[in-house]
PDB file of N, CA and C in Angstrom:
ATOM      1  N   MET R   9      26.278  16.499  -7.826  1.00 87.00           N
ATOM      2  CA  MET R   9      25.362  17.480  -8.352  1.00 87.00           C
ATOM      3  C   MET R   9      24.901  17.096  -9.761  1.00 87.00           C
ATOM      4  N   THR R  10      25.765  16.439 -10.491  1.00 90.00           N
ATOM      5  CA  THR R  10      25.376  16.035 -11.844  1.00 90.00           C
ATOM      6  C   THR R  10      24.300  14.954 -11.799  1.00 90.00           C
ATOM      7  N   GLN R  11      24.324  14.116 -10.781  1.00 93.00           N
ATOM      8  CA  GLN R  11      23.289  13.085 -10.661  1.00 93.00           C
ATOM      9  C   GLN R  11      21.928  13.724 -10.408  1.00 93.00           C
ATOM     10  N   LEU R  12      21.903  14.784  -9.618  1.00 90.00           N
ATOM     11  CA  LEU R  12      20.649  15.495  -9.365  1.00 90.00           C
ATOM     12  C   LEU R  12      20.114  16.100 -10.658  1.00 90.00           C
ATOM     13  N   ARG R  13      20.996  16.733 -11.428  1.00 92.00           N
ATOM     14  CA  ARG R  13      20.569  17.307 -12.704  1.00 92.00           C
ATOM     15  C   ARG R  13      20.075  16.230 -13.661  1.00 92.00           C
ATOM     16  N   ASP R  14      20.765  15.096 -13.692  1.00 91.00           N
ATOM     17  CA  ASP R  14      20.330  13.996 -14.552  1.00 91.00           C
ATOM     18  C   ASP R  14      18.953  13.472 -14.131  1.00 91.00           C
ATOM     19  N   GLY R  15      18.743  13.363 -12.823  1.00 87.00           N
ATOM     20  CA  GLY R  15      17.452  12.903 -12.327  1.00 87.00           C
ATOM     21  C   GLY R  15      16.328  13.866 -12.663  1.00 87.00           C
ATOM     22  N   LEU R  16      16.579  15.159 -12.501  1.00 87.00           N
ATOM     23  CA  LEU R  16      15.562  16.154 -12.840  1.00 87.00           C
ATOM     24  C   LEU R  16      15.285  16.169 -14.341  1.00 87.00           C
ATOM     25  N   ARG R  17      16.318  15.980 -15.146  1.00 89.00           N
ATOM     26  CA  ARG R  17      16.139  15.908 -16.593  1.00 89.00           C
ATOM     27  C   ARG R  17      15.303  14.683 -16.964  1.00 89.00           C
ATOM     28  N   TYR R  18      15.527  13.582 -16.267  1.00 88.00           N
ATOM     29  CA  TYR R  18      14.749  12.370 -16.513  1.00 88.00           C
ATOM     30  C   TYR R  18      13.281  12.589 -16.158  1.00 88.00           C
ATOM     31  N   LEU R  19      13.034  13.283 -15.045  1.00 87.00           N
ATOM     32  CA  LEU R  19      11.663  13.546 -14.610  1.00 87.00           C
ATOM     33  C   LEU R  19      10.918  14.491 -15.546  1.00 87.00           C
ATOM     34  N   ARG R  20      11.638  15.397 -16.159  1.00 87.00           N
ATOM     35  CA  ARG R  20      10.999  16.439 -16.961  1.00 87.00           C
ATOM     36  C   ARG R  20      10.085  15.866 -18.044  1.00 87.00           C
ATOM     37  N   GLY R  21      10.454  14.759 -18.642  1.00 82.00           N
ATOM     38  CA  GLY R  21       9.657  14.195 -19.720  1.00 82.00           C
ATOM     39  C   GLY R  21       8.576  13.233 -19.272  1.00 82.00           C
ATOM     40  N   ARG R  22       8.456  12.998 -17.985  1.00 85.00           N
ATOM     41  CA  ARG R  22       7.496  12.006 -17.488  1.00 85.00           C
ATOM     42  C   ARG R  22       6.568  12.654 -16.467  1.00 85.00           C
ATOM     43  N   ARG R  23       5.428  13.136 -16.953  1.00 84.00           N
ATOM     44  CA  ARG R  23       4.504  13.902 -16.100  1.00 84.00           C
ATOM     45  C   ARG R  23       3.953  13.079 -14.938  1.00 84.00           C
ATOM     46  N   ALA R  24       3.619  11.818 -15.185  1.00 84.00           N
ATOM     47  CA  ALA R  24       3.056  10.985 -14.116  1.00 84.00           C
ATOM     48  C   ALA R  24       4.089  10.773 -13.010  1.00 84.00           C
ATOM     49  N   LEU R  25       5.334  10.625 -13.406  1.00 87.00           N
ATOM     50  CA  LEU R  25       6.392  10.430 -12.418  1.00 87.00           C
ATOM     51  C   LEU R  25       6.632  11.704 -11.613  1.00 87.00           C
ATOM     52  N   VAL R  26       6.508  12.854 -12.257  1.00 87.00           N
ATOM     53  CA  VAL R  26       6.659  14.132 -11.545  1.00 87.00           C
ATOM     54  C   VAL R  26       5.586  14.246 -10.469  1.00 87.00           C
ATOM     55  N   ARG R  27       4.347  13.916 -10.837  1.00 88.00           N
ATOM     56  CA  ARG R  27       3.262  13.975  -9.847  1.00 88.00           C
ATOM     57  C   ARG R  27       3.527  13.040  -8.680  1.00 88.00           C
ATOM     58  N   LEU R  28       4.015  11.852  -8.971  1.00 87.00           N
ATOM     59  CA  LEU R  28       4.302  10.885  -7.922  1.00 87.00           C
ATOM     60  C   LEU R  28       5.389  11.399  -6.986  1.00 87.00           C
ATOM     61  N   VAL R  29       6.445  11.970  -7.538  1.00 89.00           N
ATOM     62  CA  VAL R  29       7.538  12.499  -6.719  1.00 89.00           C
ATOM     63  C   VAL R  29       7.047  13.656  -5.854  1.00 89.00           C
ATOM     64  N   VAL R  30       6.214  14.515  -6.404  1.00 89.00           N
ATOM     65  CA  VAL R  30       5.691  15.647  -5.631  1.00 89.00           C
ATOM     66  C   VAL R  30       4.802  15.154  -4.492  1.00 89.00           C
ATOM     67  N   VAL R  31       3.928  14.201  -4.759  1.00 90.00           N
ATOM     68  CA  VAL R  31       3.038  13.677  -3.715  1.00 90.00           C
ATOM     69  C   VAL R  31       3.838  12.994  -2.617  1.00 90.00           C
ATOM     70  N   ILE R  32       4.823  12.207  -2.994  1.00 89.00           N
ATOM     71  CA  ILE R  32       5.650  11.531  -1.983  1.00 89.00           C
ATOM     72  C   ILE R  32       6.434  12.553  -1.174  1.00 89.00           C
ATOM     73  N   GLY R  33       6.976  13.568  -1.824  1.00 88.00           N
ATOM     74  CA  GLY R  33       7.718  14.603  -1.106  1.00 88.00           C
ATOM     75  C   GLY R  33       6.853  15.361  -0.120  1.00 88.00           C
ATOM     76  N   LEU R  34       5.656  15.748  -0.557  1.00 90.00           N
ATOM     77  CA  LEU R  34       4.744  16.459   0.351  1.00 90.00           C
ATOM     78  C   LEU R  34       4.303  15.558   1.501  1.00 90.00           C
ATOM     79  N   GLY R  35       4.042  14.299   1.196  1.00 88.00           N
ATOM     80  CA  GLY R  35       3.665  13.369   2.256  1.00 88.00           C
ATOM     81  C   GLY R  35       4.780  13.177   3.269  1.00 88.00           C
ATOM     82  N   GLU R  36       6.007  13.119   2.791  1.00 87.00           N
ATOM     83  CA  GLU R  36       7.150  12.963   3.697  1.00 87.00           C
ATOM     84  C   GLU R  36       7.319  14.196   4.574  1.00 87.00           C
ATOM     85  N   MET R  37       7.129  15.379   4.002  1.00 87.00           N
ATOM     86  CA  MET R  37       7.262  16.595   4.801  1.00 87.00           C
ATOM     87  C   MET R  37       6.165  16.668   5.866  1.00 87.00           C
ATOM     88  N   CYS R  38       4.974  16.225   5.526  1.00 89.00           N
ATOM     89  CA  CYS R  38       3.867  16.257   6.483  1.00 89.00           C
ATOM     90  C   CYS R  38       4.008  15.183   7.558  1.00 89.00           C
ATOM     91  N   PHE R  39       4.756  14.139   7.278  1.00 87.00           N
ATOM     92  CA  PHE R  39       4.879  13.016   8.209  1.00 87.00           C
ATOM     93  C   PHE R  39       6.089  13.156   9.130  1.00 87.00           C
ATOM     94  N   SER R  40       7.226  13.549   8.582  1.00 86.00           N
ATOM     95  CA  SER R  40       8.466  13.503   9.366  1.00 86.00           C
ATOM     96  C   SER R  40       8.505  14.532  10.492  1.00 86.00           C
ATOM     97  N   GLY R  41       7.945  15.714  10.275  1.00 87.00           N
ATOM     98  CA  GLY R  41       7.953  16.736  11.334  1.00 87.00           C
ATOM     99  C   GLY R  41       7.149  16.330  12.560  1.00 87.00           C
ATOM    100  N   PRO R  42       5.876  15.966  12.389  1.00 89.00           N
ATOM    101  CA  PRO R  42       5.101  15.547  13.549  1.00 89.00           C
ATOM    102  C   PRO R  42       5.651  14.301  14.252  1.00 89.00           C
ATOM    103  N   VAL R  43       6.175  13.356  13.486  1.00 88.00           N
ATOM    104  CA  VAL R  43       6.720  12.142  14.119  1.00 88.00           C
ATOM    105  C   VAL R  43       7.969  12.481  14.917  1.00 88.00           C
ATOM    106  N   GLY R  44       8.842  13.298  14.357  1.00 87.00           N
ATOM    107  CA  GLY R  44      10.044  13.696  15.088  1.00 87.00           C
ATOM    108  C   GLY R  44       9.709  14.461  16.362  1.00 87.00           C
ATOM    109  N   THR R  45       8.751  15.368  16.260  1.00 92.00           N
ATOM    110  CA  THR R  45       8.319  16.124  17.434  1.00 92.00           C
ATOM    111  C   THR R  45       7.668  15.201  18.460  1.00 92.00           C
ATOM    112  N   ALA R  46       6.837  14.291  18.008  1.00 92.00           N
ATOM    113  CA  ALA R  46       6.160  13.366  18.927  1.00 92.00           C
ATOM    114  C   ALA R  46       7.171  12.483  19.650  1.00 92.00           C
ATOM    115  N   LEU R  47       8.214  12.047  18.958  1.00 91.00           N
ATOM    116  CA  LEU R  47       9.220  11.211  19.623  1.00 91.00           C
ATOM    117  C   LEU R  47       9.961  11.991  20.705  1.00 91.00           C
ATOM    118  N   VAL R  48      10.280  13.246  20.427  1.00 92.00           N
ATOM    119  CA  VAL R  48      10.954  14.068  21.440  1.00 92.00           C
ATOM    120  C   VAL R  48      10.032  14.289  22.630  1.00 92.00           C
ATOM    121  N   LEU R  49       8.763  14.609  22.379  1.00 94.00           N
ATOM    122  CA  LEU R  49       7.809  14.830  23.477  1.00 94.00           C
ATOM    123  C   LEU R  49       7.551  13.552  24.270  1.00 94.00           C
ATOM    124  N   LEU R  50       7.462  12.418  23.568  1.00 93.00           N
ATOM    125  CA  LEU R  50       7.258  11.142  24.254  1.00 93.00           C
ATOM    126  C   LEU R  50       8.447  10.808  25.149  1.00 93.00           C
ATOM    127  N   THR R  51       9.635  11.059  24.657  1.00 93.00           N
ATOM    128  CA  THR R  51      10.838  10.794  25.453  1.00 93.00           C
ATOM    129  C   THR R  51      10.854  11.657  26.713  1.00 93.00           C
ATOM    130  N   GLY R  52      10.497  12.936  26.555  1.00 93.00           N
ATOM    131  CA  GLY R  52      10.470  13.820  27.717  1.00 93.00           C
ATOM    132  C   GLY R  52       9.366  13.457  28.699  1.00 93.00           C
ATOM    133  N   GLU R  53       8.201  13.089  28.187  1.00 95.00           N
ATOM    134  CA  GLU R  53       7.063  12.748  29.048  1.00 95.00           C
ATOM    135  C   GLU R  53       7.327  11.487  29.858  1.00 95.00           C
ATOM    136  N   ARG R  54       7.966  10.513  29.235  1.00 95.00           N
ATOM    137  CA  ARG R  54       8.220   9.244  29.920  1.00 95.00           C
ATOM    138  C   ARG R  54       9.488   9.264  30.757  1.00 95.00           C
ATOM    139  N   GLY R  55      10.259  10.337  30.657  1.00 94.00           N
ATOM    140  CA  GLY R  55      11.490  10.431  31.436  1.00 94.00           C
ATOM    141  C   GLY R  55      12.626   9.574  30.885  1.00 94.00           C
ATOM    142  N   TRP R  56      12.573   9.266  29.605  1.00 93.00           N
ATOM    143  CA  TRP R  56      13.619   8.456  28.998  1.00 93.00           C
ATOM    144  C   TRP R  56      14.857   9.305  28.747  1.00 93.00           C
ATOM    145  N   SER R  57      15.968   8.638  28.620  1.00 93.00           N
ATOM    146  CA  SER R  57      17.220   9.346  28.371  1.00 93.00           C
ATOM    147  C   SER R  57      17.355   9.685  26.884  1.00 93.00           C
ATOM    148  N   PRO R  58      18.257  10.596  26.546  1.00 92.00           N
ATOM    149  CA  PRO R  58      18.500  10.880  25.131  1.00 92.00           C
ATOM    150  C   PRO R  58      18.968   9.641  24.356  1.00 92.00           C
ATOM    151  N   GLY R  59      19.598   8.703  25.046  1.00 94.00           N
ATOM    152  CA  GLY R  59      20.014   7.466  24.395  1.00 94.00           C
ATOM    153  C   GLY R  59      18.828   6.649  23.920  1.00 94.00           C
ATOM    154  N   THR R  60      17.746   6.683  24.681  1.00 93.00           N
ATOM    155  CA  THR R  60      16.533   5.973  24.273  1.00 93.00           C
ATOM    156  C   THR R  60      15.938   6.607  23.024  1.00 93.00           C
ATOM    157  N   LEU R  61      15.963   7.941  22.982  1.00 92.00           N
ATOM    158  CA  LEU R  61      15.480   8.626  21.782  1.00 92.00           C
ATOM    159  C   LEU R  61      16.326   8.245  20.574  1.00 92.00           C
ATOM    160  N   SER R  62      17.620   8.160  20.758  1.00 93.00           N
ATOM    161  CA  SER R  62      18.471   7.779  19.631  1.00 93.00           C
ATOM    162  C   SER R  62      18.195   6.338  19.193  1.00 93.00           C
ATOM    163  N   LEU R  63      17.865   5.461  20.139  1.00 93.00           N
ATOM    164  CA  LEU R  63      17.505   4.092  19.772  1.00 93.00           C
ATOM    165  C   LEU R  63      16.194   4.062  18.981  1.00 93.00           C
ATOM    166  N   LEU R  64      15.228   4.877  19.372  1.00 90.00           N
ATOM    167  CA  LEU R  64      13.972   4.960  18.628  1.00 90.00           C
ATOM    168  C   LEU R  64      14.200   5.459  17.202  1.00 90.00           C
ATOM    169  N   LEU R  65      14.992   6.522  17.084  1.00 90.00           N
ATOM    170  CA  LEU R  65      15.277   7.060  15.751  1.00 90.00           C
ATOM    171  C   LEU R  65      16.082   6.060  14.922  1.00 90.00           C
ATOM    172  N   GLY R  66      16.995   5.353  15.566  1.00 93.00           N
ATOM    173  CA  GLY R  66      17.756   4.322  14.872  1.00 93.00           C
ATOM    174  C   GLY R  66      16.875   3.182  14.399  1.00 93.00           C
ATOM    175  N   ALA R  67      15.876   2.828  15.204  1.00 93.00           N
ATOM    176  CA  ALA R  67      14.955   1.768  14.805  1.00 93.00           C
ATOM    177  C   ALA R  67      14.171   2.170  13.561  1.00 93.00           C
ATOM    178  N   PHE R  68      13.741   3.443  13.476  1.00 90.00           N
ATOM    179  CA  PHE R  68      13.068   3.925  12.276  1.00 90.00           C
ATOM    180  C   PHE R  68      13.995   3.827  11.062  1.00 90.00           C
ATOM    181  N   SER R  69      15.252   4.193  11.245  1.00 91.00           N
ATOM    182  CA  SER R  69      16.211   4.152  10.141  1.00 91.00           C
ATOM    183  C   SER R  69      16.475   2.732   9.675  1.00 91.00           C
ATOM    184  N   VAL R  70      16.659   1.823  10.619  1.00 96.00           N
ATOM    185  CA  VAL R  70      16.912   0.425  10.270  1.00 96.00           C
ATOM    186  C   VAL R  70      15.699  -0.179   9.563  1.00 96.00           C
ATOM    187  N   ALA R  71      14.510   0.132  10.052  1.00 95.00           N
ATOM    188  CA  ALA R  71      13.302  -0.386   9.413  1.00 95.00           C
ATOM    189  C   ALA R  71      13.157   0.159   7.997  1.00 95.00           C
ATOM    190  N   GLY R  72      13.436   1.441   7.806  1.00 91.00           N
ATOM    191  CA  GLY R  72      13.363   2.027   6.469  1.00 91.00           C
ATOM    192  C   GLY R  72      14.365   1.397   5.517  1.00 91.00           C
ATOM    193  N   ALA R  73      15.575   1.165   6.003  1.00 94.00           N
ATOM    194  CA  ALA R  73      16.594   0.523   5.163  1.00 94.00           C
ATOM    195  C   ALA R  73      16.199  -0.909   4.835  1.00 94.00           C
ATOM    196  N   ALA R  74      15.650  -1.623   5.798  1.00 95.00           N
ATOM    197  CA  ALA R  74      15.250  -3.011   5.566  1.00 95.00           C
ATOM    198  C   ALA R  74      14.125  -3.091   4.525  1.00 95.00           C
ATOM    199  N   VAL R  75      13.166  -2.185   4.614  1.00 91.00           N
ATOM    200  CA  VAL R  75      12.076  -2.177   3.635  1.00 91.00           C
ATOM    201  C   VAL R  75      12.609  -1.814   2.253  1.00 91.00           C
ATOM    202  N   GLY R  76      13.535  -0.862   2.193  1.00 88.00           N
ATOM    203  CA  GLY R  76      14.123  -0.494   0.909  1.00 88.00           C
ATOM    204  C   GLY R  76      14.860  -1.661   0.265  1.00 88.00           C
ATOM    205  N   ILE R  77      15.618  -2.402   1.063  1.00 92.00           N
ATOM    206  CA  ILE R  77      16.334  -3.567   0.545  1.00 92.00           C
ATOM    207  C   ILE R  77      15.346  -4.647   0.107  1.00 92.00           C
ATOM    208  N   ALA R  78      14.318  -4.867   0.911  1.00 90.00           N
ATOM    209  CA  ALA R  78      13.327  -5.890   0.566  1.00 90.00           C
ATOM    210  C   ALA R  78      12.595  -5.535  -0.726  1.00 90.00           C
ATOM    211  N   LEU R  79      12.243  -4.272  -0.892  1.00 85.00           N
ATOM    212  CA  LEU R  79      11.530  -3.871  -2.107  1.00 85.00           C
ATOM    213  C   LEU R  79      12.425  -3.899  -3.336  1.00 85.00           C
ATOM    214  N   SER R  80      13.721  -3.735  -3.149  1.00 87.00           N
ATOM    215  CA  SER R  80      14.616  -3.812  -4.306  1.00 87.00           C
ATOM    216  C   SER R  80      14.752  -5.245  -4.806  1.00 87.00           C
ATOM    217  N   ALA R  81      14.426  -6.210  -3.965  1.00 86.00           N
ATOM    218  CA  ALA R  81      14.510  -7.613  -4.375  1.00 86.00           C
ATOM    219  C   ALA R  81      13.253  -8.080  -5.098  1.00 86.00           C
ATOM    220  N   VAL R  82      12.182  -7.280  -5.055  1.00 82.00           N
ATOM    221  CA  VAL R  82      10.937  -7.658  -5.716  1.00 82.00           C
ATOM    222  C   VAL R  82      11.119  -7.485  -7.219  1.00 82.00           C
ATOM    223  N   PRO R  83      10.763  -8.506  -7.999  1.00 83.00           N
ATOM    224  CA  PRO R  83      10.887  -8.340  -9.444  1.00 83.00           C
ATOM    225  C   PRO R  83       9.942  -7.257  -9.944  1.00 83.00           C
ATOM    226  N   ARG R  84      10.215  -6.783 -11.114  1.00 79.00           N
ATOM    227  CA  ARG R  84       9.411  -5.696 -11.686  1.00 79.00           C
ATOM    228  C   ARG R  84       7.955  -6.132 -11.821  1.00 79.00           C
ATOM    229  N   VAL R  85       7.082  -5.275 -11.386  1.00 70.00           N
ATOM    230  CA  VAL R  85       5.645  -5.544 -11.467  1.00 70.00           C
ATOM    231  C   VAL R  85       5.160  -5.039 -12.819  1.00 70.00           C
ATOM    232  N   PRO R  86       4.466  -5.872 -13.594  1.00 72.00           N
ATOM    233  CA  PRO R  86       4.004  -5.417 -14.910  1.00 72.00           C
ATOM    234  C   PRO R  86       2.947  -4.321 -14.784  1.00 72.00           C
ATOM    235  N   ALA R  87       2.905  -3.479 -15.766  1.00 71.00           N
ATOM    236  CA  ALA R  87       1.914  -2.401 -15.784  1.00 71.00           C
ATOM    237  C   ALA R  87       0.528  -2.996 -15.955  1.00 71.00           C
ATOM    238  N   PRO R  88      -0.473  -2.384 -15.349  1.00 69.00           N
ATOM    239  CA  PRO R  88      -1.834  -2.908 -15.512  1.00 69.00           C
ATOM    240  C   PRO R  88      -2.314  -2.725 -16.950  1.00 69.00           C
ATOM    241  N   ALA R  89      -3.208  -3.593 -17.354  1.00 69.00           N
ATOM    242  CA  ALA R  89      -3.788  -3.479 -18.695  1.00 69.00           C
ATOM    243  C   ALA R  89      -4.648  -2.231 -18.761  1.00 69.00           C
ATOM    244  N   PRO R  90      -4.683  -1.595 -19.899  1.00 69.00           N
ATOM    245  CA  PRO R  90      -5.529  -0.400 -19.997  1.00 69.00           C
ATOM    246  C   PRO R  90      -6.989  -0.744 -19.751  1.00 69.00           C
ATOM    247  N   SER R  91      -7.638   0.092 -19.006  1.00 65.00           N
ATOM    248  CA  SER R  91      -9.049  -0.178 -18.693  1.00 65.00           C
ATOM    249  C   SER R  91      -9.938   0.567 -19.673  1.00 65.00           C
ATOM    250  N   SER R  92     -11.065  -0.011 -19.907  1.00 61.00           N
ATOM    251  CA  SER R  92     -12.035   0.639 -20.789  1.00 61.00           C
ATOM    252  C   SER R  92     -13.281   0.966 -19.969  1.00 61.00           C
ATOM    253  N   PRO R  93     -14.065   1.932 -20.384  1.00 61.00           N
ATOM    254  CA  PRO R  93     -15.259   2.282 -19.615  1.00 61.00           C
ATOM    255  C   PRO R  93     -16.286   1.154 -19.584  1.00 61.00           C
ATOM    256  N   CYS R  94     -16.179   0.189 -20.494  1.00 58.00           N
ATOM    257  CA  CYS R  94     -17.149  -0.907 -20.555  1.00 58.00           C
ATOM    258  C   CYS R  94     -16.577  -2.179 -19.936  1.00 58.00           C
ATOM    259  N   ALA R  95     -15.642  -2.035 -18.986  1.00 51.00           N
ATOM    260  CA  ALA R  95     -14.993  -3.212 -18.414  1.00 51.00           C
ATOM    261  C   ALA R  95     -15.919  -3.993 -17.504  1.00 51.00           C
ATOM    262  N   TRP R  96     -16.901  -3.336 -16.915  1.00 53.00           N
ATOM    263  CA  TRP R  96     -17.815  -4.039 -16.003  1.00 53.00           C
ATOM    264  C   TRP R  96     -18.896  -4.750 -16.795  1.00 53.00           C
ATOM    265  N   PRO R  97     -19.224  -5.976 -16.423  1.00 50.00           N
ATOM    266  CA  PRO R  97     -20.280  -6.709 -17.161  1.00 50.00           C
ATOM    267  C   PRO R  97     -21.650  -6.123 -16.936  1.00 50.00           C
TER     268      PRO R  97
END
């Protein structure tokens, strides 16, 4: 619980990061419900067993973990240079 409080305290001073977390959270809520429902309906429509559904859900989990590990290996990307309104020739 202290880690959650520390994370929220860290976010409090960074407005851009708060917006990013909110957008990602809302996007995840809008995505996970329909996908979960669609997988259950697809399994029932095709006559697959509950084991097949668990394999599908496991594949999503493994893919998410693999992408997370791969992205953690990427070196830090530098911030873009500030743009000016006269940047175009």
